[in-house]
mmCIF file of C-alpha atoms in Angstrom:
data_model
loop_
_atom_site.group_PDB
_atom_site.id
_atom_site.type_symbol
_atom_site.label_atom_id
_atom_site.label_comp_id
_atom_site.label_asym_id
_atom_site.label_seq_id
_atom_site.Cartn_x
_atom_site.Cartn_y
_atom_site.Cartn_z
ATOM 1 C CA GLU J 1 0.000 0.000 0.000
ATOM 2 C CA PRO J 2 1.377 3.434 -0.893
ATOM 3 C CA GLU J 3 2.419 5.551 2.036
ATOM 4 C CA VAL J 4 3.649 8.982 2.963
ATOM 5 C CA THR J 5 7.254 8.907 4.130
ATOM 6 C CA GLN J 6 8.721 11.398 6.582
ATOM 7 C CA THR J 7 12.292 12.045 7.672
ATOM 8 C CA PRO J 8 13.798 12.358 10.174
ATOM 9 C CA SER J 9 11.689 10.387 12.614
ATOM 10 C CA HIS J 10 13.181 12.348 15.489
ATOM 11 C CA GLN J 11 15.271 15.503 15.568
ATOM 12 C CA VAL J 12 16.767 17.212 18.567
ATOM 13 C CA THR J 13 17.946 20.760 18.060
ATOM 14 C CA GLN J 14 19.069 23.778 20.003
ATOM 15 C CA MET J 15 16.806 26.799 20.250
ATOM 16 C CA GLY J 16 17.508 29.227 17.434
ATOM 17 C CA GLN J 17 18.683 26.578 15.009
ATOM 18 C CA GLU J 18 17.100 25.919 11.642
ATOM 19 C CA VAL J 19 15.303 22.654 11.043
ATOM 20 C CA ILE J 20 14.093 21.051 7.825
ATOM 21 C CA LEU J 21 11.551 18.262 7.917
ATOM 22 C CA ARG J 22 11.043 16.206 4.801
ATOM 23 C CA CYS J 23 8.071 14.384 3.363
ATOM 24 C CA VAL J 24 7.696 12.193 0.299
ATOM 25 C CA PRO J 25 4.031 12.258 -0.728
ATOM 26 C CA ILE J 26 2.195 9.419 -2.359
ATOM 27 C CA SER J 27 3.003 9.683 -6.062
ATOM 28 C CA ASN J 28 -0.371 10.659 -7.538
ATOM 29 C CA HIS J 29 -1.375 12.967 -4.707
ATOM 30 C CA LEU J 30 -1.757 16.652 -5.446
ATOM 31 C CA TYR J 31 -2.592 18.267 -2.114
ATOM 32 C CA PHE J 32 -0.008 18.411 0.628
ATOM 33 C CA TYR J 33 -0.362 19.445 4.236
ATOM 34 C CA TRP J 34 1.665 19.955 7.351
ATOM 35 C CA TYR J 35 0.080 19.464 10.739
ATOM 36 C CA ARG J 36 1.626 19.482 14.147
ATOM 37 C CA GLN J 37 0.634 17.812 17.378
ATOM 38 C CA ILE J 38 2.003 18.854 20.725
ATOM 39 C CA LEU J 39 2.171 15.839 23.004
ATOM 40 C CA GLY J 40 -1.280 14.796 24.135
ATOM 41 C CA GLN J 41 -3.035 17.569 22.286
ATOM 42 C CA LYS J 42 -4.995 17.912 19.099
ATOM 43 C CA VAL J 43 -3.726 17.847 15.544
ATOM 44 C CA GLU J 44 -3.224 21.471 14.445
ATOM 45 C CA PHE J 45 -3.301 22.616 10.846
ATOM 46 C CA LEU J 46 -0.236 24.530 9.705
ATOM 47 C CA VAL J 47 -0.346 24.854 5.939
ATOM 48 C CA SER J 48 -1.765 23.383 2.754
ATOM 49 C CA PHE J 49 0.092 23.321 -0.562
ATOM 50 C CA TYR J 50 -1.278 22.774 -4.029
ATOM 51 C CA ASN J 51 0.036 23.391 -7.508
ATOM 52 C CA ASN J 52 3.416 24.442 -6.146
ATOM 53 C CA GLU J 53 2.141 27.157 -3.898
ATOM 54 C CA ILE J 54 0.629 27.643 -0.484
ATOM 55 C CA SER J 55 -3.160 27.525 -0.694
ATOM 56 C CA GLU J 56 -3.898 28.165 2.968
ATOM 57 C CA LYS J 57 -2.045 28.641 6.208
ATOM 58 C CA SER J 58 -2.963 28.988 9.857
ATOM 59 C CA GLU J 59 -1.974 31.608 12.394
ATOM 60 C CA ILE J 60 0.695 29.228 13.657
ATOM 61 C CA PHE J 61 2.446 29.322 10.292
ATOM 62 C CA ASP J 62 4.266 32.615 10.765
ATOM 63 C CA ASP J 63 7.367 34.019 9.072
ATOM 64 C CA GLN J 64 9.555 31.444 10.807
ATOM 65 C CA PHE J 65 7.946 28.689 8.768
ATOM 66 C CA SER J 66 8.240 27.960 5.070
ATOM 67 C CA VAL J 67 7.391 25.087 2.765
ATOM 68 C CA GLU J 68 8.616 24.103 -0.627
ATOM 69 C CA ARG J 69 8.771 21.260 -3.068
ATOM 70 C CA PRO J 70 12.358 21.620 -4.235
ATOM 71 C CA ASP J 71 12.663 18.675 -6.592
ATOM 72 C CA GLY J 72 9.119 17.666 -7.481
ATOM 73 C CA SER J 73 9.086 14.792 -5.034
ATOM 74 C CA ASN J 74 10.076 15.956 -1.552
ATOM 75 C CA PHE J 75 7.813 18.357 0.293
ATOM 76 C CA THR J 76 9.682 20.184 3.038
ATOM 77 C CA LEU J 77 8.836 22.222 6.099
ATOM 78 C CA LYS J 78 11.515 24.606 7.294
ATOM 79 C CA ILE J 79 11.584 26.317 10.655
ATOM 80 C CA ARG J 80 14.170 29.082 10.488
ATOM 81 C CA SER J 81 14.861 29.769 14.137
ATOM 82 C CA THR J 82 13.335 27.164 16.396
ATOM 83 C CA LYS J 83 11.742 28.035 19.702
ATOM 84 C CA LEU J 84 11.059 25.805 22.679
ATOM 85 C CA GLU J 85 7.352 25.844 21.874
ATOM 86 C CA ASP J 86 8.033 24.372 18.429
ATOM 87 C CA SER J 87 8.646 21.027 20.123
ATOM 88 C CA ALA J 88 5.959 18.751 18.723
ATOM 89 C CA MET J 89 5.237 15.914 16.350
ATOM 90 C CA TYR J 90 5.008 17.217 12.797
ATOM 91 C CA PHE J 91 2.839 15.256 10.419
ATOM 92 C CA CYS J 92 2.832 15.484 6.668
ATOM 93 C CA ALA J 93 -0.433 14.503 5.017
ATOM 94 C CA THR J 94 -1.388 14.216 1.363
ATOM 95 C CA ARG J 95 -4.491 13.529 -0.660
ATOM 96 C CA THR J 96 -5.604 13.130 -4.235
ATOM 97 C CA GLU J 97 -7.820 15.666 -5.900
ATOM 98 C CA ASN J 98 -10.808 13.358 -6.028
ATOM 99 C CA THR J 99 -11.066 12.059 -2.517
ATOM 100 C CA GLY J 100 -10.898 13.915 0.724
ATOM 101 C CA GLU J 101 -9.041 11.198 2.600
ATOM 102 C CA LEU J 102 -5.834 12.456 4.146
ATOM 103 C CA PHE J 103 -2.947 10.004 4.250
ATOM 104 C CA PHE J 104 -0.607 10.804 7.105
ATOM 105 C CA GLY J 105 3.045 10.005 7.437
ATOM 106 C CA GLU J 106 4.476 8.511 10.597
ATOM 107 C CA GLY J 107 5.537 11.964 11.752
ATOM 108 C CA SER J 108 8.751 13.730 12.688
ATOM 109 C CA ARG J 109 9.252 14.394 16.343
ATOM 110 C CA LEU J 110 11.018 17.698 16.938
ATOM 111 C CA THR J 111 12.566 18.422 20.297
ATOM 112 C CA VAL J 112 13.920 21.918 20.850
ATOM 113 C CA LEU J 113 16.275 22.336 23.792
ATOM 114 C CA GLY D 1 -10.997 30.940 13.031
ATOM 115 C CA GLN D 2 -12.890 27.724 12.739
ATOM 116 C CA GLN D 3 -13.174 25.730 15.944
ATOM 117 C CA VAL D 4 -14.054 22.097 16.228
ATOM 118 C CA MET D 5 -14.748 20.759 19.682
ATOM 119 C CA GLN D 6 -15.222 17.203 20.796
ATOM 120 C CA ILE D 7 -16.690 15.719 23.912
ATOM 121 C CA PRO D 8 -15.822 13.946 26.023
ATOM 122 C CA GLN D 9 -12.082 14.530 26.154
ATOM 123 C CA TYR D 10 -11.513 11.137 27.774
ATOM 124 C CA GLN D 11 -13.673 8.043 28.054
ATOM 125 C CA HIS D 12 -12.950 4.849 29.936
ATOM 126 C CA VAL D 13 -15.251 1.927 29.218
ATOM 127 C CA GLN D 14 -15.396 -1.722 30.096
ATOM 128 C CA GLU D 15 -14.846 -4.000 27.169
ATOM 129 C CA GLY D 16 -18.227 -4.708 25.609
ATOM 130 C CA GLU D 17 -19.737 -1.356 26.529
ATOM 131 C CA ASP D 18 -20.712 1.181 23.932
ATOM 132 C CA PHE D 19 -18.872 4.446 23.288
ATOM 133 C CA THR D 20 -19.891 7.707 21.660
ATOM 134 C CA THR D 21 -17.915 10.832 20.850
ATOM 135 C CA TYR D 22 -19.507 14.057 19.704
ATOM 136 C CA CYS D 23 -18.051 16.691 17.424
ATOM 137 C CA ASN D 24 -19.285 20.281 17.121
ATOM 138 C CA SER D 25 -18.131 22.952 14.708
ATOM 139 C CA SER D 26 -18.488 26.700 15.082
ATOM 140 C CA THR D 27 -19.195 26.939 11.346
ATOM 141 C CA THR D 28 -21.165 24.953 8.793
ATOM 142 C CA LEU D 29 -19.067 22.239 7.220
ATOM 143 C CA SER D 30 -18.948 21.022 3.649
ATOM 144 C CA ASN D 31 -17.857 17.620 4.892
ATOM 145 C CA ILE D 32 -16.471 15.933 7.948
ATOM 146 C CA GLN D 33 -13.987 13.145 8.362
ATOM 147 C CA TRP D 34 -13.130 10.868 11.251
ATOM 148 C CA TYR D 35 -9.667 9.616 12.118
ATOM 149 C CA LYS D 36 -8.277 7.204 14.677
ATOM 150 C CA GLN D 37 -4.881 7.677 16.233
ATOM 151 C CA ARG D 38 -3.396 4.810 18.181
ATOM 152 C CA PRO D 39 -1.028 5.727 21.032
ATOM 153 C CA GLY D 40 2.297 6.736 19.500
ATOM 154 C CA GLY D 41 0.871 6.538 16.000
ATOM 155 C CA HIS D 42 -0.408 8.810 13.299
ATOM 156 C CA PRO D 43 -4.016 9.617 12.389
ATOM 157 C CA VAL D 44 -5.636 7.032 10.160
ATOM 158 C CA PHE D 45 -8.665 7.867 8.070
ATOM 159 C CA LEU D 46 -11.897 6.113 9.012
ATOM 160 C CA ILE D 47 -14.654 7.748 6.998
ATOM 161 C CA GLN D 48 -15.948 10.885 5.313
ATOM 162 C CA LEU D 49 -19.490 12.247 5.550
ATOM 163 C CA VAL D 50 -20.778 14.787 3.066
ATOM 164 C CA LYS D 51 -24.569 14.959 3.108
ATOM 165 C CA SER D 52 -26.786 16.549 5.723
ATOM 166 C CA GLY D 53 -28.175 13.871 8.029
ATOM 167 C CA GLU D 54 -25.935 11.194 6.554
ATOM 168 C CA VAL D 55 -25.384 7.989 8.511
ATOM 169 C CA LYS D 56 -22.676 5.488 7.646
ATOM 170 C CA LYS D 57 -21.722 2.223 9.281
ATOM 171 C CA GLN D 58 -18.498 0.292 9.383
ATOM 172 C CA LYS D 59 -19.007 -2.940 11.290
ATOM 173 C CA ARG D 60 -19.388 -1.805 14.927
ATOM 174 C CA LEU D 61 -18.851 1.873 14.109
ATOM 175 C CA THR D 62 -21.705 4.229 13.234
ATOM 176 C CA PHE D 63 -21.025 7.748 11.996
ATOM 177 C CA GLN D 64 -23.589 10.499 11.732
ATOM 178 C CA PHE D 65 -23.532 13.989 10.216
ATOM 179 C CA GLY D 66 -26.016 16.477 11.633
ATOM 180 C CA GLU D 67 -28.823 18.032 9.661
ATOM 181 C CA ALA D 68 -27.270 21.477 9.962
ATOM 182 C CA LYS D 69 -23.844 20.077 9.004
ATOM 183 C CA LYS D 70 -22.280 21.542 12.135
ATOM 184 C CA ASN D 71 -22.050 18.423 14.254
ATOM 185 C CA SER D 72 -21.230 14.773 13.968
ATOM 186 C CA SER D 73 -20.952 11.699 16.118
ATOM 187 C CA LEU D 74 -19.129 8.400 16.184
ATOM 188 C CA HIS D 75 -20.665 5.495 18.048
ATOM 189 C CA ILE D 76 -18.886 2.223 18.721
ATOM 190 C CA THR D 77 -20.999 -0.738 19.735
ATOM 191 C CA ALA D 78 -19.543 -3.362 22.071
ATOM 192 C CA THR D 79 -16.048 -1.935 22.368
ATOM 193 C CA GLN D 80 -13.000 -4.141 22.090
ATOM 194 C CA THR D 81 -9.455 -3.550 23.321
ATOM 195 C CA THR D 82 -8.426 -2.931 19.717
ATOM 196 C CA ASP D 83 -10.634 0.193 19.726
ATOM 197 C CA VAL D 84 -8.220 1.952 22.087
ATOM 198 C CA GLY D 85 -6.933 5.252 20.753
ATOM 199 C CA THR D 86 -7.888 8.858 20.179
ATOM 200 C CA TYR D 87 -10.711 9.602 17.784
ATOM 201 C CA PHE D 88 -10.618 12.898 15.937
ATOM 202 C CA CYS D 89 -13.179 14.507 13.732
ATOM 203 C CA ALA D 90 -11.857 16.842 11.037
ATOM 204 C CA GLY D 91 -14.108 19.409 9.474
ATOM 205 C CA ARG D 92 -13.765 21.190 6.196
ATOM 206 C CA SER D 93 -15.754 24.335 5.481
ATOM 207 C CA THR D 94 -14.293 26.250 2.527
ATOM 208 C CA GLY D 95 -10.904 25.791 0.997
ATOM 209 C CA ASN D 96 -8.585 22.835 1.278
ATOM 210 C CA GLN D 97 -7.834 22.667 4.975
ATOM 211 C CA PHE D 98 -9.293 20.247 7.455
ATOM 212 C CA TYR D 99 -9.518 21.444 11.037
ATOM 213 C CA PHE D 100 -9.182 18.684 13.542
ATOM 214 C CA GLY D 101 -11.310 18.463 16.626
ATOM 215 C CA THR D 102 -9.893 18.299 20.116
ATOM 216 C CA GLY D 103 -10.139 14.504 20.120
ATOM 217 C CA THR D 104 -11.622 11.892 22.434
ATOM 218 C CA SER D 105 -9.212 9.464 24.020
ATOM 219 C CA LEU D 106 -10.807 6.038 24.475
ATOM 220 C CA THR D 107 -9.525 3.533 26.996
ATOM 221 C CA VAL D 108 -11.064 0.060 26.989
ATOM 222 C CA ILE D 109 -10.695 -1.924 30.183
ATOM 223 C CA PRO D 110 -10.574 -5.674 29.531
#
């Protein structure tokens, strides 16, 4: 069964450092999303990406965050200068145009010290 | 912004008992989805509801979308230990984003 792949599975970084989280979407999927989940809390929408541009973003997705699809396969989330409160599980999710079902990756756990 | 609330936040049931979680949106939804997240896992899609008043069943799970398309429920009949996890609704109003509810964590006591 096709799946969304995320790397790294866990990253520990110092506050103020830049972090890049990577996602490989399912091949025929056109809509890409980043969500985050602070431990024990709900899944929060960050950004949606379609046709090589951001289609929507939440209040959480401020100037410290950016997304891109640099090589047509990977979909990346960059945090420029991490803060302690960025510590969370970051999920990439993708879907086809026809169905609404979101396929989630296993997540990347970010720990900011 | 759009808010999607779920109640209860936690539910402990004896194996074999029924379980229901309720989802309420501050805005009218175009559709609603339900996901299950096992402890330490990622959300996994269960179902999508689109029509007002729609009811769908998957074995012991029954999903309902309210007439006003602002609320939804998930009912599990005769829970099993494999039902353990957090159940999230995710609502979509306009645009491409799905806003997840606050989740209901289900514990099943054998």
